[in-house]
Coordinates of C-alpha atoms and ligand atoms in Angstrom, one line a residue:
Chain A
X1 CA 10.2 -28.3 57.4
X2 CA 13.6 -29.0 58.3
X3 CA 16.5 -27.3 56.2
X4 CA 16.9 -28.7 52.4
X5 CA 20.2 -30.1 52.4
X6 CA 21.4 -30.3 48.7
X7 CA 21.3 -33.4 46.6
X8 CA 19.2 -34.7 48.8
X9 CA 15.8 -36.4 47.8
X10 CA 13.8 -33.1 49.3
X11 CA 16.3 -30.5 47.6
X12 CA 14.7 -30.5 43.9
X13 CA 10.7 -30.0 44.4
X14 CA 9.1 -27.3 44.9
X15 CA 7.6 -25.7 47.9
X16 CA 4.6 -23.2 48.8
X17 CA 5.6 -20.0 49.8
X18 CA 4.5 -18.1 52.8
X19 CA 1.8 -16.8 50.6
X20 CA 1.0 -20.1 49.5
X21 CA 0.7 -21.7 52.9
X22 CA -1.7 -18.9 54.4
X23 CA -4.1 -18.8 51.1
X24 CA -4.8 -22.3 51.9
X25 CA -6.2 -21.7 54.7
X26 CA -7.1 -18.2 54.3
X27 CA -10.7 -18.6 55.6
X28 CA -12.4 -16.4 53.3
X29 CA -10.0 -17.6 50.0
X30 CA -11.1 -21.2 51.1
X31 CA -15.0 -20.5 51.6
X32 CA -14.1 -19.1 48.1
X33 CA -12.5 -22.3 47.2
X34 CA -15.3 -24.4 49.2
X35 CA -17.8 -23.6 46.4
X36 CA -15.5 -23.8 43.5
X37 CA -14.5 -27.6 44.4
X38 CA -18.3 -28.3 45.5
X39 CA -19.2 -27.2 41.7
X40 CA -16.2 -29.4 40.3
X41 CA -17.2 -32.3 41.9
X42 CA -21.0 -31.9 41.1
X43 CA -19.7 -31.9 37.9
X44 CA -17.7 -35.2 38.0
X45 CA -20.5 -36.6 39.3
X46 CA -23.1 -35.8 36.6
X47 CA -20.5 -36.8 34.0
X48 CA -21.9 -40.6 34.3
Chain B
X1 CA -41.8 -62.7 42.4
X2 CA -37.7 -62.4 42.1
X3 CA -35.3 -62.9 44.6
X4 CA -32.2 -60.0 44.5
X5 CA -29.2 -61.4 46.4
X6 CA -26.4 -59.0 47.5
X7 CA -23.6 -60.0 48.7
X8 CA -21.4 -57.4 51.1
X9 CA -22.6 -54.7 52.8
X10 CA -20.1 -52.3 51.9
X11 CA -20.1 -49.2 50.3
X12 CA -20.9 -50.6 47.0
X13 CA -23.6 -53.3 48.7
X14 CA -25.2 -51.1 50.4
X15 CA -26.1 -48.8 47.2
X16 CA -26.9 -51.7 45.7
X17 CA -29.7 -53.1 48.5
X18 CA -30.6 -49.3 49.1
X19 CA -31.9 -48.2 45.0
X20 CA -33.0 -52.4 44.4
X21 CA -35.2 -51.9 47.2
X22 CA -36.7 -48.3 46.1
X23 CA -37.2 -49.6 42.4
X24 CA -38.3 -52.9 43.3
X25 CA -42.0 -53.3 44.5
X26 CA -42.8 -55.5 47.6
X27 CA -43.5 -58.4 45.5
X28 CA -40.1 -58.8 44.9
X29 CA -37.2 -59.8 47.7
X30 CA -33.9 -58.0 48.0
X31 CA -31.7 -60.4 50.5
X32 CA -28.3 -58.7 51.7
X33 CA -25.5 -61.4 53.5
X34 CA -22.6 -59.3 55.0
X35 CA -21.3 -60.7 58.3
X36 CA -20.5 -57.3 60.0
X37 CA -23.1 -56.2 62.4
X38 CA -22.9 -52.6 61.0
X39 CA -22.0 -50.6 58.0
X40 CA -18.7 -48.6 58.0
X41 CA -18.1 -45.3 56.6
X42 CA -14.3 -46.9 55.7
X43 CA -12.6 -43.1 54.1
X44 CA -12.9 -41.8 57.8
X45 CA -11.0 -44.5 59.2
X46 CA -7.7 -42.4 58.6
X47 CA -9.5 -40.4 61.5
X48 CA -10.0 -42.7 64.0
X49 CA -6.7 -43.9 63.1
X50 CA -5.2 -40.7 64.7
X51 CA -7.7 -40.2 66.6
X52 CA -9.7 -37.3 65.6
X53 CA -12.5 -39.7 66.0
X54 CA -14.0 -42.4 67.8
X55 CA -15.0 -46.0 66.0
X56 CA -18.9 -44.8 67.3
X57 CA -18.4 -41.7 64.9
X58 CA -17.7 -44.0 61.7
X59 CA -20.1 -47.1 62.0
X60 CA -23.7 -48.1 62.6
X61 CA -26.0 -50.7 62.8
X62 CA -27.1 -52.4 59.7
X63 CA -30.2 -54.3 60.9
X64 CA -32.4 -51.5 61.8
X65 CA -31.7 -49.8 58.6
X66 CA -32.3 -53.0 56.4
X67 CA -35.7 -53.4 59.0
X68 CA -36.5 -50.2 57.9
X69 CA -35.9 -50.5 54.1
X70 CA -37.6 -53.8 54.3
X71 CA -34.5 -55.4 52.8
X72 CA -34.3 -58.9 54.4
X73 CA -30.9 -59.2 56.3
X74 CA -28.4 -62.2 56.8
X75 CA -25.7 -61.3 59.2
X76 CA -23.4 -64.3 57.6
X77 CA -20.4 -65.0 55.0
X78 CA -21.4 -66.3 50.9
X79 CA -19.1 -69.5 50.9
X80 CA -19.7 -70.7 47.9
X81 CA -22.0 -69.4 44.9
X82 CA -23.9 -72.4 43.1
X83 CA -25.3 -70.9 40.1
X84 CA -27.1 -73.9 38.7
X85 CA -28.3 -74.9 41.9
X86 CA -27.7 -78.5 42.6
X87 CA -28.8 -81.9 41.5
X88 CA -32.3 -81.7 43.2
X89 CA -33.3 -77.9 42.0
X90 CA -32.0 -75.7 39.3
X91 CA -32.4 -72.3 41.1
X92 CA -29.2 -70.8 42.2
X93 CA -28.5 -69.9 45.1
X94 CA -25.5 -69.0 48.0
X95 CA -24.4 -70.7 50.7
X96 CA -23.6 -68.7 53.8
X97 CA -22.3 -69.0 57.0
X98 CA -23.8 -67.6 60.4
X99 CA -21.4 -65.3 61.7
X100 CA -24.2 -63.6 64.0
X101 CA -23.5 -64.4 68.1
X102 CA -27.0 -66.0 68.0
X103 CA -26.4 -68.5 65.3
X104 CA -22.3 -68.2 64.9
X105 CA -21.2 -70.9 63.0
X106 CA -24.2 -72.5 61.7
X107 CA -24.5 -73.1 57.5
X108 CA -27.9 -72.5 55.5
X109 CA -28.4 -72.0 51.5
X110 CA -29.8 -68.5 50.4
X111 CA -31.5 -69.0 46.5
X112 CA -31.7 -66.0 44.1
X113 CA -32.9 -65.1 40.6
X114 CA -30.0 -62.3 40.7
X115 CA -26.7 -62.0 42.7
X116 CA -24.6 -58.8 42.9
X117 CA -20.7 -59.6 44.6
X118 CA -20.0 -56.4 46.1
X119 CA -17.8 -58.2 49.0
X120 CA -14.7 -56.6 49.0
X121 CA -11.2 -57.0 49.5
X122 CA -9.7 -59.8 52.1
X123 CA -6.9 -57.9 53.7
X124 CA -4.6 -60.1 52.7
X125 CA -1.9 -59.6 55.1
X126 CA -0.7 -63.4 55.1
X127 CA 1.2 -62.2 51.6
X128 CA 3.8 -60.5 53.8
X129 CA 5.2 -62.2 57.0
X130 CA 4.3 -60.4 60.1
X131 CA 2.4 -57.7 57.9
X132 CA -0.8 -56.5 59.8
X133 CA -2.1 -55.7 63.6
X134 CA -1.8 -59.1 65.3
X135 CA 2.0 -58.9 64.2
X136 CA 4.6 -56.4 63.8
X137 CA 2.4 -53.3 61.9
X138 CA -0.3 -51.6 62.4
X139 CA -3.7 -50.9 59.4
X140 CA -7.0 -48.6 59.0
X141 CA -8.4 -50.2 56.9
X142 CA -11.4 -52.0 59.4
X143 CA -12.3 -49.2 62.4
X144 CA -10.8 -51.5 65.1
X145 CA -7.4 -51.4 63.4
X146 CA -7.6 -47.1 62.9
X147 CA -8.8 -47.5 66.5
X148 CA -5.8 -49.8 67.9
X149 CA -3.1 -47.7 65.8
X150 CA -4.8 -45.0 66.9
X151 CA -3.5 -46.1 70.9
X152 CA -0.2 -47.0 69.5
X153 CA 0.3 -43.8 68.5
X154 CA -0.9 -41.7 71.4
X155 CA 1.4 -43.8 73.6
X156 CA 4.0 -43.4 70.9
X157 CA 4.0 -39.4 71.6
X158 CA 3.4 -39.7 75.6
X159 CA 6.7 -41.4 74.6
X160 CA 7.9 -38.3 72.2
X161 CA 7.0 -35.9 75.1
X162 CA 9.3 -37.1 77.2
X163 CA 11.7 -36.4 74.7
X164 CA 12.2 -39.7 73.1
X165 CA 13.0 -40.0 69.2
X166 CA 11.1 -42.4 67.1
X167 CA 11.2 -44.0 63.7
X168 CA 7.8 -43.7 62.0
X169 CA 7.2 -45.6 58.4
X170 CA 4.0 -45.5 56.8
X171 CA 2.9 -46.8 53.1
X172 CA 2.0 -50.4 51.6
X173 CA 2.9 -54.0 53.4
X174 CA 3.7 -55.8 49.9
X175 CA 4.5 -55.2 46.0
X176 CA 1.7 -55.7 45.2
X177 CA -0.7 -53.4 47.3
X178 CA -3.4 -50.8 45.9
X179 CA -5.4 -48.0 48.0
X180 CA -2.0 -46.4 48.6
X181 CA -4.4 -42.9 49.1
X182 CA -5.5 -44.4 52.1
X183 CA -1.8 -44.6 53.1
X184 CA -1.2 -41.2 51.8
X185 CA -3.6 -39.5 54.1
X186 CA -2.5 -41.0 57.1
X187 CA 0.9 -40.1 57.2
X188 CA 0.1 -36.2 56.4
X189 CA -2.7 -37.2 59.4
X190 CA 0.2 -38.7 61.7
X191 CA 2.6 -36.2 60.8
X192 CA -0.5 -33.0 61.4
X193 CA -1.2 -34.5 65.2
X194 CA 2.2 -35.1 66.1
X195 CA 2.7 -30.9 65.3
X196 CA -0.6 -30.3 66.9
X197 CA 1.3 -32.1 70.1
X198 CA 4.7 -30.0 69.8
X199 CA 7.0 -33.5 69.3
X200 CA 7.3 -33.2 65.8
X201 CA 10.9 -32.6 65.8
X202 CA 11.0 -36.5 68.0
X203 CA 9.9 -38.1 64.8
X204 CA 11.7 -39.3 61.6
X205 CA 8.6 -39.8 59.1
X206 CA 8.9 -42.6 56.2
X207 CA 6.6 -43.0 53.4
X208 CA 7.3 -46.7 51.8
X209 CA 5.4 -47.6 48.5
X210 CA 4.7 -49.8 45.9
X211 CA 5.1 -47.0 43.4
X212 CA 7.5 -46.2 41.4
X213 CA 7.2 -42.9 41.5
X214 CA 5.5 -40.4 44.3
X215 CA 2.1 -39.7 43.6
X216 CA 1.1 -42.4 41.0
X217 CA -1.5 -43.9 43.1
X218 CA -2.2 -47.1 41.6
X219 CA -3.7 -44.8 38.3
X220 CA -0.3 -43.6 37.0
X221 CA -0.6 -40.3 38.7
X222 CA -2.4 -37.5 36.8
X223 CA -1.6 -34.2 35.1
X224 CA -2.8 -31.0 35.8
X225 CA -3.0 -27.7 34.9
X226 CA -1.2 -24.8 37.5
X227 CA 0.7 -22.4 37.4
X228 CA 1.2 -21.9 33.4
X229 CA 2.2 -25.2 33.4
X230 CA 0.9 -29.0 32.8
X231 CA 2.4 -31.2 35.6
X232 CA 2.3 -34.5 36.9
X233 CA 0.8 -34.9 40.1
X234 CA 4.0 -36.5 40.7
X235 CA 5.9 -32.9 41.3
X236 CA 3.2 -31.9 43.5
X237 CA 3.3 -34.9 46.1
X238 CA 7.1 -34.5 46.1
X239 CA 6.4 -30.8 47.4
X240 CA 3.8 -31.7 49.8
X241 CA 6.1 -34.7 51.7
X242 CA 8.8 -32.3 51.3
X243 CA 7.1 -29.6 52.9
X244 CA 6.5 -31.9 55.8
X245 CA 9.3 -33.1 55.6
X246 CA 8.5 -36.5 55.1
X247 CA 11.2 -39.0 52.9
X248 CA 9.9 -41.3 50.7
X249 CA 10.9 -45.2 49.5
X250 CA 9.7 -46.0 46.3
X251 CA 9.6 -48.9 44.1
X252 CA 9.5 -51.3 47.4
X253 CA 8.5 -54.4 48.0
X254 CA 8.2 -55.1 51.5
X255 CA 8.9 -58.9 52.1
X256 CA 9.2 -59.1 56.0
X257 CA 7.8 -56.9 58.5
X258 CA 10.0 -57.6 62.4
X259 CA 9.1 -56.1 65.5
X260 CA 10.8 -52.8 64.7
X261 CA 12.3 -53.6 61.0
X262 CA 10.8 -54.0 57.7
X263 CA 12.7 -56.0 54.9
X264 CA 11.7 -54.6 51.3
X265 CA 13.3 -55.4 48.1
X266 CA 14.2 -52.0 45.8
X267 CA 13.1 -52.4 41.8
X268 CA 16.9 -52.0 41.7
X269 CA 17.1 -55.6 43.3
X270 CA 18.7 -54.2 46.3
X271 CA 17.0 -56.0 49.5
X272 CA 17.1 -53.3 52.3
X273 CA 15.9 -52.8 55.9
X274 CA 14.4 -50.0 57.6
X275 CA 14.0 -49.5 60.9
X276 CA 10.8 -48.4 63.6
X277 CA 9.1 -47.7 66.2
X278 CA 5.7 -46.9 64.4
X279 CA 4.5 -48.6 61.1
X280 CA 1.0 -48.5 59.3
X281 CA 1.0 -50.6 56.1
X282 CA -1.7 -51.9 53.5
X283 CA -1.6 -54.8 53.0
X284 CA -2.3 -56.4 49.5
X285 CA -5.9 -57.1 48.7
X286 CA -7.3 -60.0 46.8
X287 CA -11.0 -61.7 46.6
X288 CA -12.8 -62.5 49.4
X289 CA -12.1 -66.7 48.2
X290 CA -15.7 -67.3 47.7
X291 CA -15.9 -70.9 45.9
X292 CA -18.0 -71.9 42.8
X293 CA -19.7 -75.3 42.3
X294 CA -22.0 -76.9 39.2
X295 CA -25.0 -78.4 39.8
X296 CA -23.6 -82.0 39.6
X297 CA -21.3 -79.8 43.0
X298 CA -17.8 -79.9 40.4
X299 CA -16.1 -76.8 41.2
X300 CA -15.8 -74.4 39.0
X301 CA -14.5 -71.5 41.2
X302 CA -11.8 -71.4 38.2
X303 CA -14.6 -70.0 35.9
X304 CA -16.6 -67.2 38.0
X305 CA -13.3 -66.1 39.8
X306 CA -9.7 -65.3 38.6
X307 CA -7.2 -66.4 40.7
X308 CA -7.0 -63.3 42.6
X309 CA -10.3 -64.7 43.9
X310 CA -11.7 -61.4 42.2
X311 CA -15.1 -62.0 40.4
X312 CA -14.5 -61.7 36.1
X313 CA -17.1 -59.8 35.0
X314 CA -17.3 -58.1 31.0
X315 CA -14.1 -57.3 30.6
X316 CA -11.4 -58.1 28.0
X317 CA -9.0 -60.8 30.4
X318 CA -6.7 -61.3 27.6
X319 CA -3.3 -61.1 28.3
X320 CA -1.7 -58.0 27.0
X321 CA 1.0 -55.7 27.1
X322 CA 1.3 -52.1 28.8
X323 CA 1.3 -51.0 25.4
X324 CA -1.9 -52.4 23.9
X325 CA -4.2 -51.8 26.6
X326 CA -7.3 -49.8 26.0
X327 CA -9.5 -48.4 28.4
X328 CA -12.2 -50.8 26.3
X329 CA -11.1 -53.2 28.4
X330 CA -12.7 -52.5 31.0
X331 CA -15.9 -54.2 31.9
X332 CA -19.5 -51.8 31.6
X333 CA -21.8 -53.7 33.0
X334 CA -20.0 -55.7 35.3
X335 CA -22.2 -58.9 34.4
X336 CA -21.0 -62.4 34.6
X337 CA -19.7 -64.1 30.9
X338 CA -20.7 -67.2 32.2
X339 CA -23.7 -66.6 34.3
X340 CA -26.2 -63.6 33.1
X341 CA -27.9 -62.7 36.4
X342 CA -24.9 -62.9 37.9
X343 CA -22.6 -59.1 38.5
X344 CA -20.0 -58.0 41.1
X345 CA -19.4 -54.3 41.4
X346 CA -17.1 -52.6 43.7
X347 CA -13.6 -54.2 44.9
X348 CA -14.7 -57.6 44.5
X349 CA -15.0 -57.3 40.0
X350 CA -11.6 -58.5 38.9
X351 CA -10.0 -55.7 36.6
X352 CA -8.6 -57.2 33.1
X353 CA -4.6 -55.2 34.3
X354 CA -3.5 -52.6 36.3
X355 CA -3.5 -48.9 35.5
X356 CA -0.5 -47.8 36.8
X357 CA 2.5 -49.5 34.4
X358 CA 3.9 -53.8 36.4
X359 CA 7.7 -53.3 37.0
X360 CA 9.3 -56.0 38.2
X361 CA 12.6 -55.7 39.5
X362 CA 15.9 -56.8 38.7
X363 CA 15.2 -60.6 40.1
X364 CA 11.8 -60.1 38.4
X365 CA 9.2 -59.6 42.0
X366 CA 6.2 -57.4 40.9
X367 CA 6.8 -54.2 42.8
X368 CA 3.3 -52.6 41.0
X369 CA 0.4 -50.8 42.4
X370 CA -2.9 -52.8 41.9
X371 CA -5.6 -50.9 40.4
X372 CA -7.7 -49.1 43.5
X373 CA -11.5 -48.8 43.1
X374 CA -12.6 -45.9 45.2
X375 CA -15.7 -45.3 46.5
X376 CA -17.0 -42.8 43.7
X377 CA -16.8 -44.9 41.2
X378 CA -17.7 -48.4 43.5
X379 CA -20.8 -46.1 44.5
X380 CA -22.0 -45.4 41.2
X381 CA -21.0 -49.0 39.4
X382 CA -23.5 -50.7 42.0
X383 CA -26.2 -48.5 40.9
X384 CA -26.1 -49.1 37.4
X385 CA -25.8 -52.6 38.1
X386 CA -28.6 -52.3 40.3
X387 CA -30.2 -50.3 38.1
X388 CA -30.0 -53.2 35.0
X389 CA -31.2 -55.6 37.5
X390 CA -34.3 -54.3 38.2
X391 CA -35.0 -53.6 34.8
X392 CA -34.2 -57.2 34.3
X393 CA -36.8 -58.0 36.9
X394 CA -39.3 -56.3 35.8
X395 CA -38.8 -57.5 32.1
X396 CA -37.3 -54.3 30.3
X397 CA -34.5 -56.6 28.8
X398 CA -32.7 -59.6 29.1
X399 CA -29.3 -57.5 28.9
X400 CA -27.8 -55.0 31.3
X401 CA -29.3 -51.6 30.3
X402 CA -26.5 -49.7 32.3
X403 CA -22.9 -49.3 32.1
X404 CA -20.5 -47.6 33.7
X405 CA -17.0 -48.0 33.0
X406 CA -14.2 -46.5 34.9
X407 CA -13.5 -45.8 31.5
X408 CA -16.0 -43.2 30.7
X409 CA -16.4 -42.7 34.7
X410 CA -14.4 -39.7 36.5
X411 CA -13.9 -39.5 40.1
X412 CA -13.6 -36.9 42.9
X413 CA -11.0 -37.9 45.7
X414 CA -10.5 -36.0 48.7
X415 CA -7.1 -36.8 50.4
X416 CA -7.6 -35.9 53.8
X417 CA -3.7 -34.6 55.1
X418 CA -4.9 -33.0 58.3
X419 CA -7.7 -32.7 60.3
X420 CA -9.0 -29.1 62.1
X421 CA -12.1 -27.1 61.2
X422 CA -9.4 -23.9 60.8
X423 CA -6.1 -25.0 60.1
X424 CA -6.9 -28.4 58.2
X425 CA -5.6 -29.3 55.0
X426 CA -7.1 -31.7 52.5
X427 CA -5.9 -32.4 48.8
X428 CA -9.2 -32.1 46.9
X429 CA -8.8 -33.8 42.9
X430 CA -11.1 -35.2 40.6
X431 CA -10.1 -36.4 37.6
X432 CA -12.0 -37.5 34.1
X433 CA -12.0 -40.8 33.2
X434 CA -11.0 -42.9 35.7
X435 CA -8.8 -45.3 33.2
X436 CA -6.5 -43.2 31.5
X437 CA -7.1 -43.0 27.4
X438 CA -4.1 -41.6 25.7
X439 CA -6.2 -41.7 22.1
X440 CA -8.4 -39.2 23.3
X441 CA -5.9 -37.0 25.5
X442 CA -2.8 -38.2 23.8
X443 CA 0.1 -36.6 26.0
X444 CA -1.7 -37.0 29.7
X445 CA -4.0 -40.0 29.4
X446 CA -6.8 -37.5 30.8
X447 CA -9.2 -34.7 30.3
X448 CA -7.2 -31.1 31.7
X449 CA -10.7 -29.7 32.3
X450 CA -11.8 -32.1 34.6
X451 CA -8.9 -33.2 35.9
X452 CA -8.2 -30.6 39.1
X453 CA -6.2 -31.2 42.5
X454 CA -5.4 -28.1 44.6
X455 CA -4.3 -28.5 48.6
X456 CA -6.3 -26.6 51.4
X457 CA -8.5 -26.4 54.2
X458 CA -11.9 -26.2 51.6
X459 CA -10.9 -29.8 50.9
X460 CA -10.6 -30.7 54.6
X461 CA -14.1 -29.1 54.8
X462 CA -15.5 -31.2 52.4
X463 CA -14.1 -34.5 53.5
X464 CA -15.9 -33.3 56.6
X465 CA -18.9 -33.1 55.0
X466 CA -19.0 -36.1 53.6
X467 CA -18.4 -38.1 56.3
X468 CA -21.7 -37.2 57.6
X469 CA -23.5 -37.1 53.8
X470 CA -22.6 -40.7 53.2
X471 CA -23.8 -41.9 56.8
X472 CA -26.8 -40.2 56.7
X473 CA -27.7 -41.6 53.3
X474 CA -26.4 -45.0 54.2
X475 CA -28.5 -45.6 56.8
X476 CA -31.4 -44.4 53.8
X477 CA -32.6 -40.9 56.3
X478 CA -35.6 -39.1 54.3
X479 CA -34.0 -37.2 50.5
X480 CA -30.8 -40.0 50.9
X481 CA -30.8 -40.5 47.4
X482 CA -30.2 -36.8 46.7
X483 CA -26.6 -37.3 47.8
X484 CA -24.5 -38.9 44.8
X485 CA -22.3 -41.5 45.3
Ligands
FAD1 C1 -8.2 -46.9 55.4 C2 -8.5 -46.8 53.8 C3 -9.5 -45.3 52.7 C4 -9.9 -45.0 52.5 N1 -10.5 -43.7 51.6 C5 -11.3 -43.8 50.9 C6 -11.4 -42.2 50.2 O1 -11.1 -41.3 51.1 N2 -12.5 -41.9 49.1 C7 -12.7 -42.9 48.4 O2 -13.1 -42.9 47.1 N3 -12.5 -44.5 48.5 C8 -11.2 -44.7 49.8 N4 -10.7 -46.3 50.2 C9 -11.2 -47.3 49.3 C10 -12.9 -46.9 49.7 O3 -13.2 -47.9 50.9 C11 -13.7 -48.1 48.9 O4 -13.4 -47.9 47.6 C12 -14.8 -49.0 48.9 O5 -15.0 -48.8 50.5 C13 -15.6 -50.5 48.1 O6 -16.5 -50.4 48.8 P1 -16.9 -52.0 48.7 O7 -18.1 -52.0 48.7 O8 -16.1 -52.1 47.1 O9 -16.2 -52.9 49.7 P2 -16.0 -52.8 50.9 O10 -16.7 -51.3 51.3 O11 -15.0 -53.0 52.1 O12 -17.9 -53.3 51.4 C14 -17.2 -55.1 50.9 C15 -18.6 -56.0 52.3 O13 -18.1 -57.2 52.1 C16 -18.1 -57.9 53.0 N5 -17.9 -59.3 52.4 C17 -16.6 -59.5 52.8 N6 -16.4 -60.8 52.3 C18 -17.9 -61.6 52.3 C19 -18.4 -63.0 52.7 N7 -18.1 -63.5 52.0 N8 -19.9 -62.4 51.7 C20 -20.9 -61.5 52.4 N9 -20.2 -60.0 52.6 C21 -18.8 -59.9 52.7 C22 -17.5 -56.5 54.0 O14 -17.9 -57.4 55.8 C23 -18.1 -55.5 53.7 O15 -19.1 -55.2 54.7 C24 -10.6 -46.2 51.7 C25 -10.1 -47.2 51.7 C26 -9.0 -47.3 52.9 C27 -9.2 -48.9 53.4

């Protein structure tokens, strides 16, 4: 991310912390999310 | 013996054809008319567009699949529908024009008892001057468009490696585009590719779109419950753009693309321009332009198709304001109101109205997304219509037996944000229902239990897995029905 400058559009949105960014590519945690996401999608498939 | 004719062998057409063939005995014929010799898993075109995959990875030849499954295949495009036959015979038929090298340009007719129109969209590049790969912008809507976008992008990267600075614009090429999700995936995959090539600092990447807000995606966005808040997708999307240093121009109708300049009008009526070295702009979609004629040869196209070229089905097409829209407006059986043996599924059916609120610039130019019909709902409606038709053929009912309203259907969507097995990411979203229902869910229009979204590597794994799973299914390999639509 470039430096965010006051009053520019990218100044306002929330941005992930380093920890959140690491978690997004952490193998173990993502393996767990992989399971959860698959279940969520299956639930969606079952809804029709 | 009945003849089921399916026009279009894309995501919806292939789903309908395989299910119908599986359900019907061999006394009945399932016929597919489609102009391509190859099936394309369109969602993976994004990865072809950045060179992560090759064109061959996302397509396969249709003829062997149809031969194996006993589906009659004409490599041709449908030109006109004759639902009452002609003066000599009352048997309905479709006029087709062959596109295979052996029969190129030859006309023929194919009779049917039941017709499923799954012809998808016409990529309407002509709607905007200078738009499209033949002119001044790239596209990823077909595998070959995506491959040429990838070559141009890699040339650009080579120049950036020499120190050149470049401007990249990705988004929509007209005020009425849909499919923002595809452009969203592409912009993040391009950004990821530039980082991988250590040239991210050499590029200014800008998102240009007809959405009134980021994260609209043609569905009015969605609310998610996360971190103790109920938050609109706009916030998450703005966050991702900020994180990846991508600026955005929204509420924009692209009215011309010159060699290195995009001209656009904004919702506040300003005419602006933006310079670029590389652009990928999704074209607006329309119907494929089939005609329809009655028994005496009079043109009845407007009775079968909306002015957009999409086919009229059992939706409520009466003119209503945004405030009057109801989930009930959306079609349930996808049956033509005029001919009960004709159906339209996937992108080919005419939606009753958009999902995002219609917006107009101060000059009166419409600038808002038209409704998306993504892969999952397209597949589900195709399957359900195939089952309805099968029941009608088997004499179980003279009416469609199945429904698949987008107002009662959920969708799962994985939007790639960079393709790497260990450091790729994707936004994984589920939503229910697709069409917001503010009566049942007053504040958000959708269920907060079933609507969710998150970004991470897991989404990329799923997206990659789905690439193989859907191609496996479309090839009708053993147990293909285990893979859901
Ligand atoms: C780049 C891109 C990425 C996408 N990514 C995703 C994603 O990640 N997830 C998702 O859910 N959706 C995604 N989509 C949307 C998805 O591709 C569509 O929802 C889906 O393809 C619609 O299926 P369809 O069968 O209606 O149309 P198509 O798949 O386009 O199929 C239409 C078929 O009809 C044929 N045809 C055209 N004209 C005629 C004619 N006159 N006669 C006979 N046949 C004809 C075409 O050749 C084609 O084979 C993406 C779309 C694009 C463009």
